[in-house]
PDB file of C-alpha atoms and ligand atoms in Angstrom:
ATOM      1  CA  MET A   1       0.000   0.000   0.000  1.00 43.00           C
ATOM      2  CA  SER A   2       1.333   3.416  -0.849  1.00 53.00           C
ATOM      3  CA  VAL A   3       1.750   6.111   1.769  1.00 51.00           C
ATOM      4  CA  ASP A   4      -1.140   8.020   0.241  1.00 82.00           C
ATOM      5  CA  ALA A   5      -3.492   5.064   0.601  1.00 87.00           C
ATOM      6  CA  SER A   6      -2.564   4.610   4.254  1.00 90.00           C
ATOM      7  CA  ARG A   7      -3.074   8.315   4.905  1.00 92.00           C
ATOM      8  CA  LEU A   8      -6.433   8.101   3.175  1.00 93.00           C
ATOM      9  CA  ARG A   9      -7.479   5.109   5.312  1.00 95.00           C
ATOM     10  CA  ASP A  10      -6.495   6.978   8.472  1.00 95.00           C
ATOM     11  CA  ALA A  11      -8.546  10.000   7.410  1.00 96.00           C
ATOM     12  CA  VAL A  12     -11.553   7.790   6.623  1.00 97.00           C
ATOM     13  CA  ALA A  13     -11.210   5.922   9.946  1.00 97.00           C
ATOM     14  CA  ARG A  14     -11.339   9.239  11.815  1.00 97.00           C
ATOM     15  CA  LEU A  15     -14.270  10.633   9.807  1.00 97.00           C
ATOM     16  CA  VAL A  16     -16.563   7.603  10.033  1.00 97.00           C
ATOM     17  CA  GLU A  17     -16.654   7.943  13.817  1.00 97.00           C
ATOM     18  CA  LEU A  18     -18.684  11.124  13.342  1.00 98.00           C
ATOM     19  CA  ASP A  19     -22.481  11.261  13.011  1.00 97.00           C
ATOM     20  CA  VAL A  20     -22.141  13.913  10.328  1.00 98.00           C
ATOM     21  CA  ALA A  21     -18.945  15.201   8.731  1.00 98.00           C
ATOM     22  CA  PRO A  22     -18.148  18.925   8.621  1.00 98.00           C
ATOM     23  CA  ILE A  23     -18.634  20.225   5.083  1.00 98.00           C
ATOM     24  CA  VAL A  24     -15.598  21.960   3.630  1.00 98.00           C
ATOM     25  CA  GLN A  25     -16.273  25.457   2.280  1.00 98.00           C
ATOM     26  CA  ALA A  26     -15.063  27.152  -0.919  1.00 98.00           C
ATOM     27  CA  GLY A  27     -11.520  28.419  -0.520  1.00 98.00           C
ATOM     28  CA  ASP A  28     -10.283  25.152   0.950  1.00 98.00           C
ATOM     29  CA  PRO A  29      -7.669  23.694  -1.422  1.00 97.00           C
ATOM     30  CA  VAL A  30      -9.143  20.176  -1.142  1.00 97.00           C
ATOM     31  CA  LEU A  31     -12.091  21.366  -3.261  1.00 98.00           C
ATOM     32  CA  ARG A  32      -9.655  22.394  -6.008  1.00 98.00           C
ATOM     33  CA  ALA A  33      -7.087  19.607  -5.896  1.00 96.00           C
ATOM     34  CA  GLY A  34      -8.986  16.996  -7.894  1.00 96.00           C
ATOM     35  CA  THR A  35      -9.236  13.399  -6.735  1.00 96.00           C
ATOM     36  CA  VAL A  36      -7.610  10.007  -7.162  1.00 96.00           C
ATOM     37  CA  CYS A  37      -9.653   7.207  -8.671  1.00 96.00           C
ATOM     38  CA  TYR A  38     -11.027   4.721  -6.182  1.00 97.00           C
ATOM     39  CA  ASP A  39      -9.219   1.435  -6.857  1.00 95.00           C
ATOM     40  CA  GLY A  40      -9.630  -0.517  -3.663  1.00 95.00           C
ATOM     41  CA  GLN A  41      -7.694   1.760  -1.282  1.00 95.00           C
ATOM     42  CA  LEU A  42     -10.349   0.870   1.338  1.00 96.00           C
ATOM     43  CA  ASP A  43     -11.616  -2.567   2.269  1.00 95.00           C
ATOM     44  CA  ASP A  44     -15.321  -3.345   1.797  1.00 96.00           C
ATOM     45  CA  ALA A  45     -16.269  -2.446   5.378  1.00 97.00           C
ATOM     46  CA  GLU A  46     -14.348   0.844   5.280  1.00 96.00           C
ATOM     47  CA  LEU A  47     -15.942   1.784   1.963  1.00 98.00           C
ATOM     48  CA  ALA A  48     -19.418   0.948   3.294  1.00 98.00           C
ATOM     49  CA  ARG A  49     -18.842   3.072   6.405  1.00 98.00           C
ATOM     50  CA  LEU A  50     -17.578   5.977   4.296  1.00 98.00           C
ATOM     51  CA  ILE A  51     -20.627   5.819   2.015  1.00 98.00           C
ATOM     52  CA  ASP A  52     -22.926   5.723   5.063  1.00 98.00           C
ATOM     53  CA  LEU A  53     -21.197   8.790   6.497  1.00 98.00           C
ATOM     54  CA  MET A  54     -21.455  10.675   3.185  1.00 98.00           C
ATOM     55  CA  THR A  55     -25.138   9.754   2.910  1.00 98.00           C
ATOM     56  CA  ARG A  56     -25.905  10.852   6.492  1.00 98.00           C
ATOM     57  CA  THR A  57     -24.032  14.108   5.900  1.00 98.00           C
ATOM     58  CA  MET A  58     -25.877  14.800   2.616  1.00 98.00           C
ATOM     59  CA  ARG A  59     -29.288  14.116   4.170  1.00 98.00           C
ATOM     60  CA  ALA A  60     -28.575  16.184   7.291  1.00 98.00           C
ATOM     61  CA  ALA A  61     -27.412  19.219   5.285  1.00 98.00           C
ATOM     62  CA  PRO A  62     -29.856  18.694   3.513  1.00 96.00           C
ATOM     63  CA  GLY A  63     -28.565  18.344  -0.028  1.00 97.00           C
ATOM     64  CA  VAL A  64     -29.117  16.222  -3.142  1.00 98.00           C
ATOM     65  CA  GLY A  65     -25.470  15.273  -3.603  1.00 98.00           C
ATOM     66  CA  LEU A  66     -22.159  15.175  -1.778  1.00 98.00           C
ATOM     67  CA  ALA A  67     -18.691  14.518  -3.157  1.00 98.00           C
ATOM     68  CA  ALA A  68     -15.820  13.152  -1.056  1.00 98.00           C
ATOM     69  CA  PRO A  69     -13.700  16.345  -1.355  1.00 98.00           C
ATOM     70  CA  GLN A  70     -16.537  18.144   0.441  1.00 98.00           C
ATOM     71  CA  ILE A  71     -15.657  16.177   3.563  1.00 98.00           C
ATOM     72  CA  GLY A  72     -11.949  16.655   2.937  1.00 97.00           C
ATOM     73  CA  LEU A  73     -11.150  13.439   1.039  1.00 97.00           C
ATOM     74  CA  PRO A  74      -9.417  13.607  -2.374  1.00 96.00           C
ATOM     75  CA  LEU A  75     -11.178  10.462  -3.585  1.00 97.00           C
ATOM     76  CA  ALA A  76     -13.439  10.066  -6.671  1.00 98.00           C
ATOM     77  CA  ILE A  77     -16.616   9.037  -4.862  1.00 98.00           C
ATOM     78  CA  ALA A  78     -19.925  10.920  -4.607  1.00 98.00           C
ATOM     79  CA  VAL A  79     -23.397  10.149  -3.305  1.00 98.00           C
ATOM     80  CA  VAL A  80     -26.604  11.547  -4.801  1.00 98.00           C
ATOM     81  CA  GLU A  81     -30.252  11.373  -3.777  1.00 98.00           C
ATOM     82  CA  ASP A  82     -33.154  13.654  -4.591  1.00 97.00           C
ATOM     83  CA  PRO A  83     -36.552  13.137  -2.954  1.00 94.00           C
ATOM     84  CA  GLY A  84     -37.996  15.383  -5.688  1.00 92.00           C
ATOM     85  CA  PRO A  85     -39.556  18.850  -5.562  1.00 85.00           C
ATOM     86  CA  GLU A  86     -42.469  19.967  -3.440  1.00 82.00           C
ATOM     87  CA  ASP A  87     -44.482  21.482  -6.267  1.00 86.00           C
ATOM     88  CA  ASP A  88     -45.581  20.200  -9.646  1.00 90.00           C
ATOM     89  CA  GLU A  89     -44.519  23.304 -11.562  1.00 91.00           C
ATOM     90  CA  THR A  90     -40.901  22.931 -10.494  1.00 88.00           C
ATOM     91  CA  ALA A  91     -41.051  19.228 -11.274  1.00 92.00           C
ATOM     92  CA  GLN A  92     -42.269  19.991 -14.782  1.00 94.00           C
ATOM     93  CA  VAL A  93     -40.148  23.039 -15.647  1.00 95.00           C
ATOM     94  CA  ARG A  94     -36.895  21.670 -14.222  1.00 95.00           C
ATOM     95  CA  GLU A  95     -37.667  18.061 -15.110  1.00 95.00           C
ATOM     96  CA  ARG A  96     -36.982  17.357 -11.478  1.00 95.00           C
ATOM     97  CA  ILE A  97     -38.062  13.879 -10.521  1.00 92.00           C
ATOM     98  CA  ALA A  98     -37.180  11.803  -7.490  1.00 94.00           C
ATOM     99  CA  TYR A  99     -33.727  10.311  -7.979  1.00 95.00           C
ATOM    100  CA  PRO A 100     -33.023   7.352  -5.731  1.00 96.00           C
ATOM    101  CA  HIS A 101     -29.896   7.081  -3.620  1.00 98.00           C
ATOM    102  CA  ARG A 102     -26.876   6.297  -5.796  1.00 97.00           C
ATOM    103  CA  VAL A 103     -23.172   5.990  -5.235  1.00 98.00           C
ATOM    104  CA  LEU A 104     -20.945   7.242  -8.042  1.00 98.00           C
ATOM    105  CA  VAL A 105     -17.436   5.775  -8.053  1.00 98.00           C
ATOM    106  CA  ASN A 106     -14.961   7.233 -10.572  1.00 98.00           C
ATOM    107  CA  PRO A 107     -17.825   8.813 -12.528  1.00 98.00           C
ATOM    108  CA  ARG A 108     -17.485  10.693 -15.795  1.00 98.00           C
ATOM    109  CA  TYR A 109     -20.103  12.262 -18.009  1.00 98.00           C
ATOM    110  CA  THR A 110     -20.404  13.318 -21.601  1.00 98.00           C
ATOM    111  CA  PRO A 111     -23.168  15.555 -22.958  1.00 98.00           C
ATOM    112  CA  VAL A 112     -25.754  13.869 -25.180  1.00 98.00           C
ATOM    113  CA  GLY A 113     -26.847  16.296 -27.885  1.00 96.00           C
ATOM    114  CA  ASP A 114     -26.192  20.017 -27.543  1.00 97.00           C
ATOM    115  CA  GLU A 115     -29.268  21.114 -25.611  1.00 97.00           C
ATOM    116  CA  LYS A 116     -28.435  23.221 -22.562  1.00 98.00           C
ATOM    117  CA  VAL A 117     -30.761  24.230 -19.771  1.00 98.00           C
ATOM    118  CA  ALA A 118     -30.097  26.970 -17.228  1.00 98.00           C
ATOM    119  CA  PHE A 119     -31.424  27.001 -13.676  1.00 98.00           C
ATOM    120  CA  TYR A 120     -30.472  28.233 -10.231  1.00 98.00           C
ATOM    121  CA  GLU A 121     -28.417  25.759  -8.256  1.00 97.00           C
ATOM    122  CA  GLY A 122     -26.432  25.845  -5.056  1.00 98.00           C
ATOM    123  CA  CYS A 123     -23.678  23.894  -3.342  1.00 98.00           C
ATOM    124  CA  LEU A 124     -23.213  22.781   0.258  1.00 98.00           C
ATOM    125  CA  SER A 125     -19.644  24.104  -0.027  1.00 98.00           C
ATOM    126  CA  VAL A 126     -20.806  27.577  -1.110  1.00 98.00           C
ATOM    127  CA  GLN A 127     -23.165  28.112   1.758  1.00 97.00           C
ATOM    128  CA  GLY A 128     -25.922  30.681   1.391  1.00 97.00           C
ATOM    129  CA  TRP A 129     -25.376  31.368  -2.312  1.00 98.00           C
ATOM    130  CA  ALA A 130     -27.218  30.372  -5.480  1.00 98.00           C
ATOM    131  CA  GLY A 131     -26.515  31.028  -9.134  1.00 98.00           C
ATOM    132  CA  VAL A 132     -27.634  30.101 -12.626  1.00 98.00           C
ATOM    133  CA  VAL A 133     -25.589  27.477 -14.431  1.00 98.00           C
ATOM    134  CA  ALA A 134     -26.240  26.342 -17.997  1.00 98.00           C
ATOM    135  CA  ARG A 135     -25.702  22.598 -18.193  1.00 98.00           C
ATOM    136  CA  ALA A 136     -26.326  19.806 -20.650  1.00 98.00           C
ATOM    137  CA  ARG A 137     -29.934  18.642 -20.405  1.00 98.00           C
ATOM    138  CA  THR A 138     -28.882  15.026 -20.965  1.00 98.00           C
ATOM    139  CA  VAL A 139     -25.602  13.293 -20.219  1.00 98.00           C
ATOM    140  CA  HIS A 140     -24.154   9.846 -20.618  1.00 98.00           C
ATOM    141  CA  LEU A 141     -22.979   8.735 -17.181  1.00 98.00           C
ATOM    142  CA  GLU A 142     -20.248   6.137 -16.853  1.00 98.00           C
ATOM    143  CA  GLY A 143     -18.321   4.816 -13.890  1.00 98.00           C
ATOM    144  CA  LEU A 144     -18.943   2.290 -11.147  1.00 98.00           C
ATOM    145  CA  ASP A 145     -21.303   1.843  -8.249  1.00 98.00           C
ATOM    146  CA  GLU A 146     -20.196   0.921  -4.716  1.00 97.00           C
ATOM    147  CA  ARG A 147     -20.204  -2.790  -5.564  1.00 96.00           C
ATOM    148  CA  GLY A 148     -17.993  -2.281  -8.599  1.00 96.00           C
ATOM    149  CA  ASN A 149     -20.824  -2.712 -11.108  1.00 98.00           C
ATOM    150  CA  ALA A 150     -20.538  -0.561 -14.215  1.00 98.00           C
ATOM    151  CA  LEU A 151     -22.665   2.561 -14.555  1.00 97.00           C
ATOM    152  CA  ASP A 152     -23.539   3.175 -18.165  1.00 98.00           C
ATOM    153  CA  GLU A 153     -26.710   5.166 -18.619  1.00 96.00           C
ATOM    154  CA  GLU A 154     -28.324   8.304 -19.972  1.00 98.00           C
ATOM    155  CA  VAL A 155     -29.489  10.761 -17.354  1.00 98.00           C
ATOM    156  CA  THR A 156     -31.724  13.714 -18.193  1.00 97.00           C
ATOM    157  CA  GLY A 157     -33.322  16.709 -16.496  1.00 97.00           C
ATOM    158  CA  TRP A 158     -32.527  17.604 -12.886  1.00 97.00           C
ATOM    159  CA  PRO A 159     -30.768  14.302 -12.117  1.00 98.00           C
ATOM    160  CA  ALA A 160     -28.386  15.111 -15.004  1.00 98.00           C
ATOM    161  CA  ARG A 161     -27.626  18.448 -13.304  1.00 98.00           C
ATOM    162  CA  ILE A 162     -26.879  16.668 -10.024  1.00 98.00           C
ATOM    163  CA  VAL A 163     -24.603  14.146 -11.752  1.00 98.00           C
ATOM    164  CA  GLN A 164     -22.704  16.936 -13.538  1.00 98.00           C
ATOM    165  CA  HIS A 165     -22.347  19.045 -10.385  1.00 98.00           C
ATOM    166  CA  GLU A 166     -21.040  16.145  -8.267  1.00 98.00           C
ATOM    167  CA  THR A 167     -18.730  14.772 -10.961  1.00 98.00           C
ATOM    168  CA  ASP A 168     -17.321  18.290 -11.408  1.00 98.00           C
ATOM    169  CA  HIS A 169     -16.452  18.337  -7.675  1.00 98.00           C
ATOM    170  CA  LEU A 170     -14.268  15.267  -8.236  1.00 98.00           C
ATOM    171  CA  LEU A 171     -12.348  17.225 -10.881  1.00 98.00           C
ATOM    172  CA  GLY A 172     -11.812  20.194  -8.568  1.00 98.00           C
ATOM    173  CA  VAL A 173     -14.505  22.242 -10.321  1.00 98.00           C
ATOM    174  CA  LEU A 174     -17.166  24.241  -8.469  1.00 98.00           C
ATOM    175  CA  TYR A 175     -20.390  25.569  -9.976  1.00 98.00           C
ATOM    176  CA  LEU A 176     -18.903  29.016  -9.377  1.00 98.00           C
ATOM    177  CA  ASP A 177     -16.546  28.289 -12.294  1.00 98.00           C
ATOM    178  CA  LYS A 178     -19.517  27.903 -14.649  1.00 98.00           C
ATOM    179  CA  VAL A 179     -22.053  30.267 -13.123  1.00 98.00           C
ATOM    180  CA  GLU A 180     -23.643  33.225 -14.882  1.00 98.00           C
ATOM    181  CA  THR A 181     -21.973  35.703 -12.550  1.00 98.00           C
ATOM    182  CA  ARG A 182     -24.728  38.321 -12.759  1.00 98.00           C
ATOM    183  CA  SER A 183     -27.175  35.747 -11.437  1.00 98.00           C
ATOM    184  CA  LEU A 184     -25.279  35.150  -8.188  1.00 98.00           C
ATOM    185  CA  ALA A 185     -27.490  35.754  -5.183  1.00 98.00           C
ATOM    186  CA  THR A 186     -27.231  35.385  -1.438  1.00 98.00           C
ATOM    187  CA  GLY A 187     -29.486  35.933   1.568  1.00 96.00           C
ATOM    188  CA  THR A 188     -33.157  36.599   0.828  1.00 97.00           C
ATOM    189  CA  ALA A 189     -32.412  37.152  -2.872  1.00 97.00           C
ATOM    190  CA  ALA A 190     -30.955  33.648  -3.145  1.00 97.00           C
ATOM    191  CA  HIS A 191     -34.039  32.223  -1.520  1.00 96.00           C
ATOM    192  CA  ARG A 192     -36.312  34.260  -3.782  1.00 96.00           C
ATOM    193  CA  TRP A 193     -34.690  33.395  -7.097  1.00 97.00           C
ATOM    194  CA  ALA A 194     -33.913  29.774  -6.267  1.00 93.00           C
ATOM    195  CA  SER A 195     -37.524  29.170  -5.284  1.00 92.00           C
ATOM    196  CA  GLU A 196     -38.820  30.242  -8.705  1.00 94.00           C
ATOM    197  CA  SER A 197     -39.061  27.309 -11.051  1.00 93.00           C
ATOM    198  CA  HIS A 198     -37.472  29.165 -13.995  1.00 95.00           C
ATOM    199  CA  PRO A 199     -34.789  31.925 -13.905  1.00 97.00           C
ATOM    200  CA  LEU A 200     -36.531  34.090 -16.529  1.00 97.00           C
ATOM    201  CA  ALA A 201     -37.554  36.824 -14.065  1.00 97.00           C
ATOM    202  CA  ALA A 202     -34.090  36.794 -12.493  1.00 98.00           C
ATOM    203  CA  ALA A 203     -32.491  37.142 -15.937  1.00 98.00           C
ATOM    204  CA  ARG A 204     -34.589  40.233 -16.661  1.00 98.00           C
ATOM    205  CA  ALA A 205     -34.135  41.794 -13.227  1.00 98.00           C
ATOM    206  CA  LEU A 206     -30.400  41.121 -12.903  1.00 98.00           C
ATOM    207  CA  GLY A 207     -29.439  41.480 -16.576  1.00 98.00           C
ATOM    208  CA  PHE A 208     -28.103  38.184 -17.821  1.00 97.00           C
ATOM    209  CA  GLU A 209     -28.779  36.003 -20.829  1.00 95.00           C
ATOM    210  CA  LEU A 210     -30.295  32.532 -20.814  1.00 95.00           C
ATOM    211  CA  PRO A 211     -29.303  29.884 -23.384  1.00 89.00           C
TER     212      PRO A 211
HETATM  213 NI1   NI B 301     -21.586  21.100  -4.586  1.00 90.07          NI
END
Protein backbone atom coordinates (compact mmCIF):
# COMPACT_ATOMS: atom_id res chain seq x y z
CA MET A 1 0.00 0.00 0.00
CA SER A 2 1.33 3.42 -0.85
CA VAL A 3 1.75 6.11 1.77
CA ASP A 4 -1.14 8.02 0.24
CA ALA A 5 -3.49 5.06 0.60
CA SER A 6 -2.56 4.61 4.25
CA ARG A 7 -3.07 8.32 4.90
CA LEU A 8 -6.43 8.10 3.18
CA ARG A 9 -7.48 5.11 5.31
CA ASP A 10 -6.50 6.98 8.47
CA ALA A 11 -8.55 10.00 7.41
CA VAL A 12 -11.55 7.79 6.62
CA ALA A 13 -11.21 5.92 9.95
CA ARG A 14 -11.34 9.24 11.82
CA LEU A 15 -14.27 10.63 9.81
CA VAL A 16 -16.56 7.60 10.03
CA GLU A 17 -16.65 7.94 13.82
CA LEU A 18 -18.68 11.12 13.34
CA ASP A 19 -22.48 11.26 13.01
CA VAL A 20 -22.14 13.91 10.33
CA ALA A 21 -18.95 15.20 8.73
CA PRO A 22 -18.15 18.93 8.62
CA ILE A 23 -18.63 20.23 5.08
CA VAL A 24 -15.60 21.96 3.63
CA GLN A 25 -16.27 25.46 2.28
CA ALA A 26 -15.06 27.15 -0.92
CA GLY A 27 -11.52 28.42 -0.52
CA ASP A 28 -10.28 25.15 0.95
CA PRO A 29 -7.67 23.69 -1.42
CA VAL A 30 -9.14 20.18 -1.14
CA LEU A 31 -12.09 21.37 -3.26
CA ARG A 32 -9.66 22.39 -6.01
CA ALA A 33 -7.09 19.61 -5.90
CA GLY A 34 -8.99 17.00 -7.89
CA THR A 35 -9.24 13.40 -6.73
CA VAL A 36 -7.61 10.01 -7.16
CA CYS A 37 -9.65 7.21 -8.67
CA TYR A 38 -11.03 4.72 -6.18
CA ASP A 39 -9.22 1.43 -6.86
CA GLY A 40 -9.63 -0.52 -3.66
CA GLN A 41 -7.69 1.76 -1.28
CA LEU A 42 -10.35 0.87 1.34
CA ASP A 43 -11.62 -2.57 2.27
CA ASP A 44 -15.32 -3.34 1.80
CA ALA A 45 -16.27 -2.45 5.38
CA GLU A 46 -14.35 0.84 5.28
CA LEU A 47 -15.94 1.78 1.96
CA ALA A 48 -19.42 0.95 3.29
CA ARG A 49 -18.84 3.07 6.41
CA LEU A 50 -17.58 5.98 4.30
CA ILE A 51 -20.63 5.82 2.01
CA ASP A 52 -22.93 5.72 5.06
CA LEU A 53 -21.20 8.79 6.50
CA MET A 54 -21.45 10.68 3.18
CA THR A 55 -25.14 9.75 2.91
CA ARG A 56 -25.90 10.85 6.49
CA THR A 57 -24.03 14.11 5.90
CA MET A 58 -25.88 14.80 2.62
CA ARG A 59 -29.29 14.12 4.17
CA ALA A 60 -28.58 16.18 7.29
CA ALA A 61 -27.41 19.22 5.28
CA PRO A 62 -29.86 18.69 3.51
CA GLY A 63 -28.56 18.34 -0.03
CA VAL A 64 -29.12 16.22 -3.14
CA GLY A 65 -25.47 15.27 -3.60
CA LEU A 66 -22.16 15.18 -1.78
CA ALA A 67 -18.69 14.52 -3.16
CA ALA A 68 -15.82 13.15 -1.06
CA PRO A 69 -13.70 16.34 -1.36
CA GLN A 70 -16.54 18.14 0.44
CA ILE A 71 -15.66 16.18 3.56
CA GLY A 72 -11.95 16.66 2.94
CA LEU A 73 -11.15 13.44 1.04
CA PRO A 74 -9.42 13.61 -2.37
CA LEU A 75 -11.18 10.46 -3.58
CA ALA A 76 -13.44 10.07 -6.67
CA ILE A 77 -16.62 9.04 -4.86
CA ALA A 78 -19.93 10.92 -4.61
CA VAL A 79 -23.40 10.15 -3.31
CA VAL A 80 -26.60 11.55 -4.80
CA GLU A 81 -30.25 11.37 -3.78
CA ASP A 82 -33.15 13.65 -4.59
CA PRO A 83 -36.55 13.14 -2.95
CA GLY A 84 -38.00 15.38 -5.69
CA PRO A 85 -39.56 18.85 -5.56
CA GLU A 86 -42.47 19.97 -3.44
CA ASP A 87 -44.48 21.48 -6.27
CA ASP A 88 -45.58 20.20 -9.65
CA GLU A 89 -44.52 23.30 -11.56
CA THR A 90 -40.90 22.93 -10.49
CA ALA A 91 -41.05 19.23 -11.27
CA GLN A 92 -42.27 19.99 -14.78
CA VAL A 93 -40.15 23.04 -15.65
CA ARG A 94 -36.90 21.67 -14.22
CA GLU A 95 -37.67 18.06 -15.11
CA ARG A 96 -36.98 17.36 -11.48
CA ILE A 97 -38.06 13.88 -10.52
CA ALA A 98 -37.18 11.80 -7.49
CA TYR A 99 -33.73 10.31 -7.98
CA PRO A 100 -33.02 7.35 -5.73
CA HIS A 101 -29.90 7.08 -3.62
CA ARG A 102 -26.88 6.30 -5.80
CA VAL A 103 -23.17 5.99 -5.24
CA LEU A 104 -20.95 7.24 -8.04
CA VAL A 105 -17.44 5.77 -8.05
CA ASN A 106 -14.96 7.23 -10.57
CA PRO A 107 -17.83 8.81 -12.53
CA ARG A 108 -17.48 10.69 -15.80
CA TYR A 109 -20.10 12.26 -18.01
CA THR A 110 -20.40 13.32 -21.60
CA PRO A 111 -23.17 15.56 -22.96
CA VAL A 112 -25.75 13.87 -25.18
CA GLY A 113 -26.85 16.30 -27.88
CA ASP A 114 -26.19 20.02 -27.54
CA GLU A 115 -29.27 21.11 -25.61
CA LYS A 116 -28.44 23.22 -22.56
CA VAL A 117 -30.76 24.23 -19.77
CA ALA A 118 -30.10 26.97 -17.23
CA PHE A 119 -31.42 27.00 -13.68
CA TYR A 120 -30.47 28.23 -10.23
CA GLU A 121 -28.42 25.76 -8.26
CA GLY A 122 -26.43 25.84 -5.06
CA CYS A 123 -23.68 23.89 -3.34
CA LEU A 124 -23.21 22.78 0.26
CA SER A 125 -19.64 24.10 -0.03
CA VAL A 126 -20.81 27.58 -1.11
CA GLN A 127 -23.17 28.11 1.76
CA GLY A 128 -25.92 30.68 1.39
CA TRP A 129 -25.38 31.37 -2.31
CA ALA A 130 -27.22 30.37 -5.48
CA GLY A 131 -26.51 31.03 -9.13
CA VAL A 132 -27.63 30.10 -12.63
CA VAL A 133 -25.59 27.48 -14.43
CA ALA A 134 -26.24 26.34 -18.00
CA ARG A 135 -25.70 22.60 -18.19
CA ALA A 136 -26.33 19.81 -20.65
CA ARG A 137 -29.93 18.64 -20.41
CA THR A 138 -28.88 15.03 -20.96
CA VAL A 139 -25.60 13.29 -20.22
CA HIS A 140 -24.15 9.85 -20.62
CA LEU A 141 -22.98 8.74 -17.18
CA GLU A 142 -20.25 6.14 -16.85
CA GLY A 143 -18.32 4.82 -13.89
CA LEU A 144 -18.94 2.29 -11.15
CA ASP A 145 -21.30 1.84 -8.25
CA GLU A 146 -20.20 0.92 -4.72
CA ARG A 147 -20.20 -2.79 -5.56
CA GLY A 148 -17.99 -2.28 -8.60
CA ASN A 149 -20.82 -2.71 -11.11
CA ALA A 150 -20.54 -0.56 -14.21
CA LEU A 151 -22.66 2.56 -14.55
CA ASP A 152 -23.54 3.17 -18.17
CA GLU A 153 -26.71 5.17 -18.62
CA GLU A 154 -28.32 8.30 -19.97
CA VAL A 155 -29.49 10.76 -17.35
CA THR A 156 -31.72 13.71 -18.19
CA GLY A 157 -33.32 16.71 -16.50
CA TRP A 158 -32.53 17.60 -12.89
CA PRO A 159 -30.77 14.30 -12.12
CA ALA A 160 -28.39 15.11 -15.00
CA ARG A 161 -27.63 18.45 -13.30
CA ILE A 162 -26.88 16.67 -10.02
CA VAL A 163 -24.60 14.15 -11.75
CA GLN A 164 -22.70 16.94 -13.54
CA HIS A 165 -22.35 19.05 -10.38
CA GLU A 166 -21.04 16.15 -8.27
CA THR A 167 -18.73 14.77 -10.96
CA ASP A 168 -17.32 18.29 -11.41
CA HIS A 169 -16.45 18.34 -7.68
CA LEU A 170 -14.27 15.27 -8.24
CA LEU A 171 -12.35 17.22 -10.88
CA GLY A 172 -11.81 20.19 -8.57
CA VAL A 173 -14.50 22.24 -10.32
CA LEU A 174 -17.17 24.24 -8.47
CA TYR A 175 -20.39 25.57 -9.98
CA LEU A 176 -18.90 29.02 -9.38
CA ASP A 177 -16.55 28.29 -12.29
CA LYS A 178 -19.52 27.90 -14.65
CA VAL A 179 -22.05 30.27 -13.12
CA GLU A 180 -23.64 33.23 -14.88
CA THR A 181 -21.97 35.70 -12.55
CA ARG A 182 -24.73 38.32 -12.76
CA SER A 183 -27.17 35.75 -11.44
CA LEU A 184 -25.28 35.15 -8.19
CA ALA A 185 -27.49 35.75 -5.18
CA THR A 186 -27.23 35.38 -1.44
CA GLY A 187 -29.49 35.93 1.57
CA THR A 188 -33.16 36.60 0.83
CA ALA A 189 -32.41 37.15 -2.87
CA ALA A 190 -30.96 33.65 -3.14
CA HIS A 191 -34.04 32.22 -1.52
CA ARG A 192 -36.31 34.26 -3.78
CA TRP A 193 -34.69 33.39 -7.10
CA ALA A 194 -33.91 29.77 -6.27
CA SER A 195 -37.52 29.17 -5.28
CA GLU A 196 -38.82 30.24 -8.71
CA SER A 197 -39.06 27.31 -11.05
CA HIS A 198 -37.47 29.17 -14.00
CA PRO A 199 -34.79 31.92 -13.91
CA LEU A 200 -36.53 34.09 -16.53
CA ALA A 201 -37.55 36.82 -14.06
CA ALA A 202 -34.09 36.79 -12.49
CA ALA A 203 -32.49 37.14 -15.94
CA ARG A 204 -34.59 40.23 -16.66
CA ALA A 205 -34.14 41.79 -13.23
CA LEU A 206 -30.40 41.12 -12.90
CA GLY A 207 -29.44 41.48 -16.58
CA PHE A 208 -28.10 38.18 -17.82
CA GLU A 209 -28.78 36.00 -20.83
CA LEU A 210 -30.29 32.53 -20.81
CA PRO A 211 -29.30 29.88 -23.38
NI1 LIG B 1 -21.59 21.10 -4.59
